[in-house]
Coordinates of C-alpha atoms and ligand atoms in Angstrom, one line a residue:
Chain A
M1 CA 76.4 131.7 24.8
S2 CA 73.1 131.2 26.7
S3 CA 71.9 128.4 24.4
K4 CA 75.3 126.8 24.8
R5 CA 75.1 126.8 28.5
H6 CA 71.7 125.3 28.2
G7 CA 73.0 122.4 26.1
T8 CA 75.8 121.8 28.6
T9 CA 73.4 121.8 31.5
R10 CA 71.1 119.3 29.7
Q11 CA 74.0 117.0 28.9
M12 CA 75.1 117.2 32.5
S13 CA 71.7 116.2 33.9
K14 CA 71.5 113.5 31.3
A15 CA 74.9 112.1 32.3
F16 CA 73.9 112.3 36.0
L17 CA 70.5 110.5 35.5
S18 CA 72.1 107.8 33.4
S19 CA 74.1 106.6 36.4
P20 CA 72.2 104.3 38.8
T21 CA 74.5 105.2 41.7
G22 CA 73.8 108.8 41.2
I23 CA 70.0 108.2 41.3
I24 CA 70.2 105.9 44.4
S25 CA 72.5 108.2 46.3
G26 CA 70.5 111.1 45.3
L27 CA 67.3 109.5 46.7
I28 CA 69.1 108.7 50.0
L29 CA 70.3 112.3 50.2
L30 CA 66.8 113.5 49.5
G31 CA 65.5 111.4 52.4
L32 CA 68.2 112.8 54.6
T33 CA 67.4 116.3 53.5
V34 CA 63.8 115.8 54.6
L35 CA 65.1 114.6 58.0
V36 CA 67.4 117.7 58.2
I37 CA 64.4 119.9 57.5
M38 CA 62.3 118.2 60.1
G39 CA 64.9 118.6 62.7
P40 CA 64.7 117.4 66.4
N41 CA 61.3 119.1 66.9
G42 CA 59.8 117.2 64.1
F43 CA 59.8 114.0 66.1
G44 CA 57.9 115.1 69.2
D45 CA 58.7 114.0 72.8
Q46 CA 59.9 110.5 72.1
A47 CA 63.2 111.7 70.9
T48 CA 64.0 114.0 73.8
V49 CA 61.9 113.3 76.9
S50 CA 63.5 110.8 79.2
D51 CA 61.7 107.9 80.9
M52 CA 64.0 106.5 83.5
A53 CA 61.6 103.6 84.2
R54 CA 62.5 102.2 80.7
S55 CA 66.2 103.0 80.5
S56 CA 68.4 100.9 78.2
E57 CA 65.7 98.5 77.1
G58 CA 66.1 96.1 74.2
P59 CA 63.7 96.2 71.2
S60 CA 60.0 96.1 72.2
A61 CA 56.7 96.7 70.5
D62 CA 56.6 100.5 71.2
H63 CA 60.4 101.0 70.9
R64 CA 61.4 99.1 67.9
W65 CA 65.2 99.4 68.5
G66 CA 64.9 99.9 72.2
T67 CA 65.8 102.8 74.4
D68 CA 68.9 104.6 75.5
A69 CA 70.2 105.1 79.0
L70 CA 67.6 107.7 79.7
G71 CA 64.7 105.7 78.2
R72 CA 64.4 107.7 75.0
D73 CA 63.4 105.9 71.7
I74 CA 66.6 105.1 69.9
F75 CA 65.2 105.1 66.4
T76 CA 63.3 108.4 66.7
R77 CA 66.2 110.0 68.5
T78 CA 68.6 109.0 65.7
L79 CA 66.3 110.4 63.0
A80 CA 65.9 113.6 65.0
A81 CA 69.7 113.9 65.3
T82 CA 70.1 114.0 61.5
R83 CA 69.9 117.7 61.2
L84 CA 72.7 118.7 63.5
S85 CA 74.9 115.8 62.5
I86 CA 74.8 116.6 58.8
L87 CA 74.6 120.4 59.1
Y88 CA 77.5 120.8 61.5
A89 CA 79.7 118.3 59.6
S90 CA 78.8 120.0 56.3
A91 CA 79.5 123.4 57.6
A92 CA 82.9 122.3 58.9
V93 CA 83.8 120.7 55.6
F94 CA 82.5 123.6 53.6
F95 CA 84.7 126.0 55.7
A96 CA 87.7 123.8 55.1
M97 CA 87.0 123.5 51.4
I98 CA 86.7 127.3 50.9
V99 CA 89.6 128.3 53.1
G100 CA 91.9 125.4 52.2
G101 CA 91.0 125.7 48.5
L102 CA 91.8 129.4 48.5
V103 CA 95.0 129.0 50.4
G104 CA 96.1 126.0 48.3
G105 CA 95.3 127.8 45.1
L106 CA 97.2 130.9 46.2
I107 CA 100.2 128.9 47.2
A108 CA 100.3 127.1 43.9
A109 CA 100.0 130.4 42.1
G110 CA 102.7 132.0 44.1
G111 CA 106.5 132.3 43.5
P112 CA 109.0 129.7 44.7
R113 CA 109.3 131.3 48.2
V114 CA 105.6 131.4 48.8
R115 CA 105.4 127.8 47.7
K116 CA 108.2 126.7 50.0
V117 CA 106.9 128.5 53.1
G118 CA 103.2 127.7 52.4
G119 CA 104.1 124.0 51.8
A120 CA 106.0 123.9 55.1
V121 CA 103.1 125.5 57.0
I122 CA 100.6 123.0 55.6
D123 CA 102.9 120.1 56.5
T124 CA 103.4 121.4 60.0
M125 CA 99.7 121.7 60.5
M126 CA 99.1 118.3 59.2
G127 CA 101.8 116.9 61.4
F128 CA 99.8 117.8 64.5
G129 CA 97.0 115.4 63.5
D130 CA 93.5 116.5 63.0
I131 CA 92.2 115.8 66.5
L132 CA 95.0 117.6 68.3
L133 CA 94.6 120.6 66.0
A134 CA 90.8 120.5 66.7
V135 CA 91.4 120.3 70.4
V136 CA 93.6 123.3 70.3
V137 CA 91.0 125.3 68.4
V138 CA 88.3 124.2 70.9
A139 CA 90.6 125.3 73.7
I140 CA 90.7 128.8 72.1
V141 CA 87.2 129.1 70.9
G142 CA 85.4 127.2 73.7
V143 CA 83.5 124.0 74.1
G144 CA 80.2 123.7 72.2
A145 CA 78.7 123.3 68.7
K146 CA 80.3 126.5 67.3
G147 CA 83.7 125.6 68.7
A148 CA 83.4 122.0 67.3
V149 CA 82.5 123.1 63.8
L150 CA 85.3 125.6 63.7
A151 CA 87.7 123.1 65.1
I152 CA 86.9 120.4 62.5
G153 CA 86.9 123.1 59.8
V154 CA 90.4 124.2 60.8
A155 CA 91.6 120.7 61.2
F156 CA 90.5 119.8 57.7
T157 CA 91.7 123.0 56.1
P158 CA 95.4 121.9 55.6
H159 CA 94.2 118.7 53.8
F160 CA 92.1 120.7 51.4
A161 CA 95.0 123.2 51.0
R162 CA 97.4 120.4 50.2
F163 CA 95.0 118.7 47.9
T164 CA 94.2 121.9 45.9
Y165 CA 97.8 122.8 45.8
S166 CA 98.8 119.4 44.2
L167 CA 95.8 119.5 42.0
V168 CA 96.6 123.0 40.6
D169 CA 100.2 122.0 40.3
S170 CA 99.3 118.9 38.2
V171 CA 97.2 121.1 35.9
M172 CA 99.8 123.9 35.6
V173 CA 102.3 121.7 33.8
R174 CA 99.9 120.5 31.1
D175 CA 100.4 121.5 27.5
Y176 CA 97.1 123.3 27.4
M177 CA 98.4 125.7 30.1
S178 CA 101.4 126.6 28.0
A179 CA 99.2 126.9 25.0
A180 CA 96.9 129.3 26.8
R181 CA 99.9 131.4 27.8
V182 CA 101.1 131.5 24.2
V183 CA 97.7 132.6 23.0
G184 CA 97.8 135.3 25.6
V185 CA 94.8 134.3 27.7
S186 CA 94.5 136.7 30.7
K187 CA 95.5 135.6 34.2
S188 CA 91.9 135.6 35.3
G189 CA 90.8 133.7 32.3
I190 CA 93.5 131.0 32.9
G191 CA 92.4 130.9 36.6
R192 CA 88.7 130.4 35.8
R193 CA 88.5 128.5 32.5
Y194 CA 91.7 126.5 32.7
V195 CA 92.6 125.8 36.3
G196 CA 89.1 126.2 37.8
R197 CA 87.3 123.9 35.4
N198 CA 90.0 121.3 35.6
V199 CA 90.2 121.1 39.3
A200 CA 86.5 121.6 40.1
D201 CA 85.3 118.0 39.8
S202 CA 88.1 116.5 41.9
L203 CA 87.4 119.1 44.6
V204 CA 83.6 118.2 44.4
I205 CA 84.3 114.5 44.9
V206 CA 86.7 115.1 47.8
T207 CA 84.3 117.6 49.5
F208 CA 81.5 115.2 49.4
T209 CA 83.7 112.3 50.6
T210 CA 85.0 114.5 53.4
V211 CA 81.5 115.2 54.8
A212 CA 81.4 111.6 55.9
E213 CA 84.7 112.1 57.6
G214 CA 83.4 115.3 59.1
I215 CA 80.6 113.4 60.8
M216 CA 83.2 111.0 62.2
A217 CA 85.4 113.8 63.4
M218 CA 82.5 115.5 65.1
S219 CA 81.8 112.2 66.9
S220 CA 85.4 112.1 68.0
L221 CA 85.0 115.5 69.6
S222 CA 81.8 114.4 71.2
F223 CA 83.6 111.4 72.6
L224 CA 86.1 113.7 74.2
G225 CA 83.3 115.8 75.5
L226 CA 84.3 118.7 73.4
G227 CA 81.6 118.4 70.8
I228 CA 77.9 119.2 70.9
Q229 CA 76.6 119.7 74.4
S230 CA 73.3 118.5 75.7
P231 CA 70.4 119.2 75.3
Q232 CA 71.7 119.3 71.7
F233 CA 72.5 115.9 70.3
D234 CA 74.1 114.4 67.2
W235 CA 75.0 110.9 66.0
G236 CA 78.4 111.1 67.4
Q237 CA 77.1 111.8 70.9
M238 CA 74.5 109.0 70.6
L239 CA 77.2 106.6 69.3
T240 CA 79.5 107.5 72.2
D241 CA 76.7 107.0 74.8
G242 CA 75.5 103.9 73.1
V243 CA 78.9 102.2 73.2
K244 CA 78.9 102.8 77.0
N245 CA 75.7 100.7 77.3
F246 CA 76.5 98.3 74.5
Y247 CA 75.7 95.1 76.5
L248 CA 72.3 96.5 77.6
N249 CA 71.1 97.6 74.2
P250 CA 73.6 97.4 71.3
Y251 CA 71.1 99.2 69.0
A252 CA 71.8 102.4 70.9
A253 CA 75.2 102.4 69.2
L254 CA 74.3 100.4 66.0
V255 CA 71.4 102.6 64.8
P256 CA 73.3 105.9 64.8
A257 CA 76.4 104.1 63.4
T258 CA 74.2 102.7 60.5
L259 CA 73.0 106.2 59.8
I260 CA 76.5 107.5 59.7
L261 CA 77.5 104.7 57.4
I262 CA 74.5 105.2 55.0
T263 CA 75.2 109.0 54.9
G264 CA 78.9 108.4 54.2
L265 CA 78.1 106.0 51.4
A266 CA 75.5 108.2 49.9
V267 CA 77.7 111.4 49.9
N268 CA 80.6 109.3 48.4
L269 CA 78.5 107.9 45.6
F270 CA 76.7 111.2 45.0
G271 CA 80.0 113.1 44.8
D272 CA 81.3 110.5 42.3
A273 CA 78.2 110.8 40.1
L274 CA 78.3 114.6 40.3
A275 CA 81.9 114.7 39.3
R276 CA 81.1 112.4 36.3
A277 CA 78.3 114.6 35.3
V278 CA 80.3 117.9 35.3
N279 CA 83.1 116.3 33.4
P280 CA 82.4 116.4 29.6
V281 CA 85.1 113.8 29.0
L282 CA 82.9 111.3 30.7
W283 CA 79.7 112.0 28.9
S284 CA 78.8 109.2 26.6
E285 CA 78.4 110.2 22.9
R286 CA 74.7 109.1 22.8
P287 CA 72.4 107.7 25.4
S288 CA 73.3 104.1 25.1
L289 CA 71.5 100.9 25.8
F290 CA 74.7 99.1 25.2
R291 CA 76.5 99.4 28.4
S292 CA 79.7 97.8 27.2
K293 CA 80.0 100.6 24.6
L294 CA 79.4 103.2 27.3
R295 CA 82.1 101.7 29.4
R296 CA 84.5 101.5 26.4
N297 CA 83.9 105.2 25.7
R298 CA 84.6 106.1 29.3
A299 CA 87.7 104.0 29.4
K300 CA 88.9 105.6 26.2
A301 CA 88.2 109.0 27.6
L302 CA 90.0 108.3 30.8
A303 CA 93.0 107.0 28.9
M304 CA 93.2 110.1 26.9
T305 CA 93.1 112.7 29.6
P306 CA 94.7 111.2 32.7
E307 CA 94.4 114.3 34.7
I308 CA 90.7 113.9 35.3
T309 CA 91.1 111.0 37.6
I310 CA 92.1 111.6 41.2
D311 CA 95.6 110.5 41.8
P312 CA 95.3 107.7 44.4
A313 CA 98.4 108.9 46.1
M314 CA 96.9 112.3 46.5
E315 CA 93.8 110.9 47.9
T316 CA 95.7 108.8 50.4
E317 CA 97.6 112.0 51.3
L318 CA 94.3 113.7 52.0
R319 CA 93.0 110.9 54.1
K320 CA 96.2 110.5 56.1
G321 CA 95.9 111.3 59.7
R322 CA 92.1 111.2 59.8
P323 CA 90.4 109.7 62.8
Chain B
M1 CA 112.4 137.9 10.9
L2 CA 113.2 135.4 13.7
E3 CA 116.9 135.3 14.6
L4 CA 118.5 133.1 17.2
E5 CA 122.1 134.0 18.0
N6 CA 124.3 131.7 20.0
V7 CA 121.2 130.6 22.1
E8 CA 121.8 128.2 25.0
V9 CA 119.1 126.6 27.0
T10 CA 120.1 125.0 30.3
Y11 CA 117.5 123.3 32.5
P12 CA 118.3 124.0 36.2
G13 CA 117.9 120.4 37.2
P14 CA 119.4 119.2 39.5
P15 CA 121.5 118.2 37.8
P16 CA 121.6 121.1 35.3
F17 CA 121.3 119.9 31.7
T18 CA 122.2 121.9 28.7
A19 CA 119.6 120.9 26.0
V20 CA 120.6 123.6 23.5
K21 CA 124.3 124.5 23.2
G22 CA 124.7 127.9 21.6
I23 CA 122.9 127.5 18.3
N24 CA 122.3 130.0 15.5
L25 CA 119.1 129.9 13.5
S26 CA 117.2 132.3 11.3
V27 CA 113.8 132.3 9.8
P28 CA 113.7 134.9 6.9
T29 CA 110.4 136.7 6.4
G30 CA 107.9 134.7 4.3
S31 CA 110.0 131.5 4.3
T32 CA 109.5 128.1 5.9
V33 CA 112.4 126.8 7.8
G34 CA 112.7 123.2 8.8
L35 CA 114.4 122.0 11.9
V36 CA 115.2 118.3 12.1
G37 CA 116.9 116.1 14.6
E38 CA 116.2 112.9 16.5
S39 CA 114.1 112.9 19.6
G40 CA 115.8 114.6 22.5
S41 CA 118.1 116.7 20.3
G42 CA 116.7 119.9 21.7
K43 CA 114.1 121.0 19.0
S44 CA 111.2 121.6 21.4
S45 CA 113.5 123.5 23.7
I46 CA 114.3 125.9 20.9
A47 CA 110.7 126.3 20.0
R48 CA 109.7 127.0 23.6
A49 CA 112.6 129.4 24.1
A50 CA 111.7 131.3 20.9
I51 CA 108.1 131.7 22.2
G52 CA 109.2 132.7 25.7
L53 CA 108.0 129.6 27.5
T54 CA 111.5 128.3 28.5
P55 CA 114.2 130.7 29.7
V56 CA 117.2 131.2 27.6
T57 CA 120.5 131.0 29.5
K58 CA 122.8 132.6 26.9
G59 CA 122.5 134.3 23.6
R60 CA 119.9 136.5 22.0
I61 CA 116.6 136.1 20.2
T62 CA 115.1 138.8 18.1
L63 CA 111.9 139.1 16.1
D64 CA 111.9 141.7 13.4
G65 CA 114.8 143.4 15.1
Q66 CA 113.1 143.6 18.5
D67 CA 114.8 141.8 21.3
V68 CA 112.5 139.0 22.7
T69 CA 115.0 137.1 24.7
N70 CA 113.3 136.0 28.0
P71 CA 110.5 138.4 27.2
K72 CA 108.6 140.3 29.9
G73 CA 105.9 142.9 29.8
K74 CA 106.2 144.9 26.6
S75 CA 108.5 142.5 24.7
L76 CA 106.2 139.6 25.8
R77 CA 103.2 141.3 24.4
Y78 CA 105.1 142.1 21.2
L79 CA 106.2 138.5 20.8
R80 CA 102.8 137.0 21.5
G81 CA 101.1 139.4 19.1
R82 CA 103.4 138.1 16.3
A83 CA 104.4 134.6 17.0
Q84 CA 102.4 131.4 17.7
L85 CA 103.3 127.9 18.6
V86 CA 101.4 124.7 17.8
F87 CA 102.3 121.8 20.0
Q88 CA 103.0 118.2 19.2
D89 CA 100.3 116.4 21.1
P90 CA 96.9 117.6 20.0
H91 CA 95.1 115.8 22.8
A92 CA 97.1 117.6 25.4
S93 CA 97.2 121.1 24.0
L94 CA 93.5 121.9 24.2
N95 CA 91.6 122.5 27.5
P96 CA 89.6 119.3 28.0
R97 CA 86.8 121.3 29.6
M98 CA 86.3 123.8 26.8
E99 CA 84.3 123.4 23.6
I100 CA 86.7 123.8 20.7
A101 CA 84.8 126.7 19.2
M102 CA 85.2 128.5 22.6
A103 CA 89.0 127.7 22.5
V104 CA 89.2 129.5 19.2
Q105 CA 86.8 132.3 20.2
E106 CA 88.9 133.0 23.2
A107 CA 92.0 133.5 21.0
V108 CA 90.0 135.8 18.7
S109 CA 88.9 137.9 21.6
V110 CA 92.5 138.1 22.9
A111 CA 93.6 139.2 19.4
T112 CA 91.0 141.8 18.9
G113 CA 90.9 143.2 22.4
K114 CA 87.7 145.0 23.1
R115 CA 86.9 145.8 19.5
L116 CA 84.6 142.8 18.9
N117 CA 81.7 141.7 21.1
S118 CA 81.4 138.0 21.9
R119 CA 78.9 137.4 19.1
E120 CA 81.4 138.7 16.5
C121 CA 84.2 136.8 18.1
A122 CA 82.2 133.6 18.0
D123 CA 81.5 134.2 14.3
A124 CA 85.1 134.8 13.5
A125 CA 86.0 131.6 15.4
L126 CA 83.6 129.6 13.3
D127 CA 85.0 131.1 10.1
L128 CA 88.5 130.2 11.2
L129 CA 87.5 126.6 12.0
D130 CA 85.7 126.4 8.7
K131 CA 88.8 127.6 6.9
V132 CA 91.1 124.9 8.4
G133 CA 88.6 122.3 7.6
V134 CA 86.9 121.5 10.9
P135 CA 83.3 120.3 10.1
K136 CA 80.4 122.4 11.4
A137 CA 79.1 119.5 13.5
A138 CA 82.3 119.3 15.5
M139 CA 82.5 122.9 16.6
R140 CA 80.4 122.5 19.7
R141 CA 82.3 119.4 20.8
Y142 CA 84.9 118.9 23.5
P143 CA 88.4 117.9 22.6
H144 CA 88.1 114.3 23.6
Q145 CA 85.3 113.9 21.1
L146 CA 87.5 114.8 18.1
S147 CA 90.3 112.9 16.3
G148 CA 93.9 113.9 16.5
G149 CA 93.9 115.4 13.0
Q150 CA 90.8 117.5 13.8
L151 CA 92.3 118.7 17.0
Q152 CA 95.5 119.7 15.3
R153 CA 93.4 121.8 12.9
V154 CA 91.7 123.4 15.9
S155 CA 95.1 124.3 17.3
I156 CA 96.2 125.7 14.0
A157 CA 92.9 127.7 13.8
R158 CA 93.6 129.0 17.3
A159 CA 97.1 130.1 16.4
L160 CA 95.8 131.8 13.2
A161 CA 93.2 133.7 15.3
L162 CA 96.1 135.9 16.5
E163 CA 97.1 136.6 12.9
P164 CA 100.8 135.7 13.6
S165 CA 103.5 136.6 11.2
L166 CA 105.5 133.6 12.5
M167 CA 104.2 130.2 13.3
I168 CA 106.3 127.6 15.0
L169 CA 105.0 124.1 14.4
D170 CA 106.5 121.6 16.8
E171 CA 106.1 118.1 15.4
V172 CA 102.5 118.8 14.7
T173 CA 101.9 115.7 12.6
A174 CA 104.1 113.3 14.6
S175 CA 101.2 111.7 16.4
L176 CA 99.0 111.4 13.4
D177 CA 98.7 108.5 10.9
V178 CA 100.1 109.0 7.5
S179 CA 96.9 109.9 5.5
V180 CA 95.9 112.4 8.2
Q181 CA 99.4 113.7 8.3
A182 CA 99.3 114.4 4.5
R183 CA 96.1 116.3 4.9
I184 CA 97.5 118.5 7.6
L185 CA 100.6 119.2 5.6
N186 CA 98.4 120.2 2.7
L187 CA 96.6 122.6 4.9
L188 CA 99.9 124.1 6.0
R189 CA 101.0 124.4 2.3
Q190 CA 97.7 126.2 1.6
L191 CA 98.4 128.6 4.5
Q192 CA 101.9 129.2 3.2
R193 CA 100.4 130.3 -0.1
E194 CA 97.4 132.3 1.2
L195 CA 98.8 134.0 4.2
D196 CA 101.8 136.1 4.8
V197 CA 103.2 133.8 7.4
S198 CA 106.7 132.6 8.1
M199 CA 107.1 129.1 9.5
L200 CA 109.5 127.3 11.7
Y201 CA 108.6 123.7 11.1
I202 CA 110.0 121.2 13.5
S203 CA 110.1 117.4 12.8
H204 CA 112.2 114.4 13.2
D205 CA 110.8 113.3 9.9
L206 CA 112.9 114.5 6.9
S207 CA 110.3 113.7 4.3
V208 CA 107.9 116.1 6.0
I209 CA 110.5 118.8 6.2
R210 CA 111.4 118.4 2.5
Y211 CA 107.8 118.8 1.6
L212 CA 107.4 122.1 3.4
A213 CA 110.7 123.8 3.9
D214 CA 113.0 126.1 1.9
H215 CA 115.8 126.1 4.5
V216 CA 116.8 123.2 6.7
Y217 CA 118.7 123.0 9.9
V218 CA 119.9 119.7 11.3
M219 CA 120.3 119.3 15.1
R220 CA 122.0 116.7 17.2
H221 CA 122.6 116.6 21.0
G222 CA 121.8 120.3 21.3
E223 CA 124.1 121.4 18.5
M224 CA 123.5 122.5 15.0
V225 CA 125.3 120.0 12.7
E226 CA 124.2 121.2 9.3
A227 CA 122.3 124.0 7.7
G228 CA 121.5 125.0 4.2
T229 CA 118.7 125.2 1.6
A230 CA 116.5 122.2 1.4
D231 CA 118.1 121.1 -1.9
Q232 CA 121.6 121.4 -0.5
V233 CA 120.9 119.4 2.6
F234 CA 118.9 116.8 1.0
D235 CA 120.8 116.3 -2.2
A236 CA 124.3 116.7 -0.8
P237 CA 124.4 116.2 2.9
Q238 CA 127.7 117.2 4.4
Q239 CA 127.5 115.4 7.6
E240 CA 127.5 111.7 8.3
Y241 CA 124.7 112.3 10.8
T242 CA 122.5 113.9 8.2
Q243 CA 123.3 111.1 5.7
A244 CA 122.3 108.6 8.4
L245 CA 119.1 110.5 9.0
L246 CA 118.3 110.5 5.3
S247 CA 118.9 106.8 4.8
A248 CA 116.8 105.9 7.9
V249 CA 113.9 108.1 6.9
P250 CA 110.4 106.7 6.4
T251 CA 108.6 108.0 3.3
L252 CA 105.6 110.2 3.1
G253 CA 102.9 108.6 1.0
G254 CA 104.9 106.3 -1.3
S255 CA 107.8 107.3 -3.4
R256 CA 110.7 108.6 -1.6
W257 CA 112.1 112.0 -2.5
R258 CA 109.5 114.2 -3.8
S259 CA 110.4 117.8 -3.6
R260 CA 108.1 120.4 -2.1
H261 CA 106.8 121.2 -5.5
D262 CA 105.4 118.0 -6.8
L263 CA 103.5 116.3 -4.1
V264 CA 99.8 116.4 -5.0
A265 CA 96.9 116.6 -2.6
G266 CA 96.8 113.7 -0.1
Ligands
LIG401 N1 112.0 120.9 31.6 C1 113.1 120.1 31.4 N2 113.9 119.9 32.4 C2 115.0 119.1 32.2 N3 115.4 118.6 31.1 C3 114.6 118.8 30.0 C4 113.4 119.5 30.1 N4 112.7 119.6 28.9 C5 113.5 118.8 28.1 N5 114.6 118.4 28.7 C6 115.7 117.6 28.1 O1 116.3 118.3 27.1 C7 116.6 117.5 26.0 C8 116.0 118.0 24.8 O2 114.6 118.0 24.9 P1 113.6 118.5 23.7 O3 113.9 119.9 23.5 O4 112.2 118.2 24.1 O5 114.0 117.7 22.5 P2 113.2 117.3 21.2 O6 112.1 118.2 21.1 O7 114.2 117.4 20.1 O8 112.8 115.8 21.3 C9 116.1 116.1 26.4 O9 117.2 115.3 26.8 C10 115.1 116.3 27.5 O10 115.2 115.2 28.4
LIG402 MG1 110.0 117.7 20.9

C-alpha cells in the first residue's frame, strides 16, 4: 500500500514536470509566493509613503513606471499589493470551493426532493448575480477586508455547488458506479474512491481558474468602495485609482492590471497541469521524446474516458454571471 | 436457483416505456442459461432488474427461494452475496482512477468483511487476477492502460471475488474482437467446469450462446418469444424470429454450428 502510493506520487510528479506549461506557471507562482511572503512591509517606504510633490508622474529614472496620485512608486506598490490581492482572493475562492463543494455533493447525493429544492436555491442565488449577492453580504457583515472576502466567497459558492452537483451527477450514471454497487462497496468507499477521485481534478482546475476571477471580483468591490479600505491596498484598489488618473500616468492602471493578468494566466495553466498530473489517464506510458506519440496517447486516453474532460457547457455555466 | 415470474420493467420516462413485458425465466442451479435478442429487446433491463439495479414494476424475482424483487436491506445483502453482474463495456465498468489490483482487492475485502487484513486481501486479489489470466505486469496498472479483453478478465475476477453462485454476464464479449472473444469464452467455460457457478449469459450473438448455454431464451421487443434447451432452439426453432436470428448470425471462429462440446481452445 505505502509502496504503491509512492509509485503513484512519483508518476504524478513525473507527469507534472513533463509539461512545460506546468513548469513555467509553477515558476511564476513561486515568484508570486515570494512576493506574498514579503508583503507590503518588504518594500519599505516607497510603496506606502506619499509625496504630493511628485503626484501622478510618468516614468522617470527613480520611478520606472511613474507614480500614483499620491506620489507613490507604482511598481513597488504593485509588488507590495501582491500579498493581500492573492491571499484575499484565494481565501474567498477556497471558502466557496469547500462550502459549495459540500453543498453540491450533498444535494447530488440526496433524494429527489433534496435535489429539487437544492437546485432551485442554487439557481435563485445565481440569479441575483455575483456582485449583488456580494453587496448584500457586505451590507450584513460590514465594509472592509473581512466583509469583502466573505462576500466574494458567498457569491462564488452557488457556482461551485452547481458545478460539483453536475459533476457528481455525471459520475453517478457511469457503469463503474453501478458495478461498485453490485460488488457491494460501502457508501463511504463509493464517496471517496469513486466519486471523490473522479471529480477531484475537475474541481482543482476550476478552483485555480476561479482564483483569477476572485481577484477581479475583489477589484469590483474595491471599485464600489466596498472592498479593502486604506491604508490596506490591493491590485483592485490600485487599478480603480489608476483608471481615474489614466491620462496623467496610464501605468498606474496598467501595471496592476498586468499583474492581475499574469497571475490569472499562471493559476489557469498551473491548475491545468496539476489536473493532468493527478489524472492517471493522462500519464504517458513512458517518458517520451516523441511528442507526437505522447499526444496520441493522450488523445486516445481522452477518447476512452470522456468524463475526465470538463464539459464546456458546465464551464460556461460556472462562468456565467461573473464580473 | 434464479426465478423470474411475470417480470415487468417500465422506465418512468416521460414518456413511460415498458422495456420488459412480463417475462418468465429460470436459471436452474449449476446450469448456464443463454438469453438472446436483438439490441433494444430488453436483455440488459432483465439483467439489471435481477441484480437490483433497476426497479421491477410487476412480478417477482427469487433467488434460491428468497424474494429479491426490488431488494432493500437484508434481501439486498442476500442478493449481492450470491449474484454478480459483469457489464458489457469493459472500459466503462472499472473506475478509471483505481489500479485494477485495487479494484479486485476492494471486492475481496467486501466479500470477507473484517476477516482478512489488507495484505491478505491484496494477495487474494492477485491470485484471482492470475487465475483469470491477467499478466502480473498489468496488475498495478490503471484501466485505460489495458486492452478490452484484459479489462473484461479483471471484471470477471472482481465478480469472482465475491464467490457468487450466480453470474450474470451481459454481452461481455460484444465489444471484443473475435480472437479475444474466443479466449474470454474459454475462460468462462473453464469457470463453468471448475466452479460451482450458475450463469445467465446474455448476448445478441447466437453462436456465443450455443457455445456456452444449456438452455436458451429468445427475446424480442420485451417479450419472450421462444425458450427451450439449446439443441431444441438451435436445431428446430419454432418462431420465425428465431429462424431469422439464426440465419443472420455471424460465426464464431470459422465453421458455423459447433455445439458447446466440440469447440477447441481459441
Ligand atoms: N434508463 C432507461 N430509461 C428509459 N428507457 C430505457 C432505459 N434503459 C433502457 N431503456 C430502453 O429499454 C429498451 C431495452 O433496453 P435494454 O434492456 O438495454 O436492451 P438490450 O440490452 O436488449 O439492448 C430500449 O429501447 C432502451 O431504449
Ligand atoms: Mg444491453
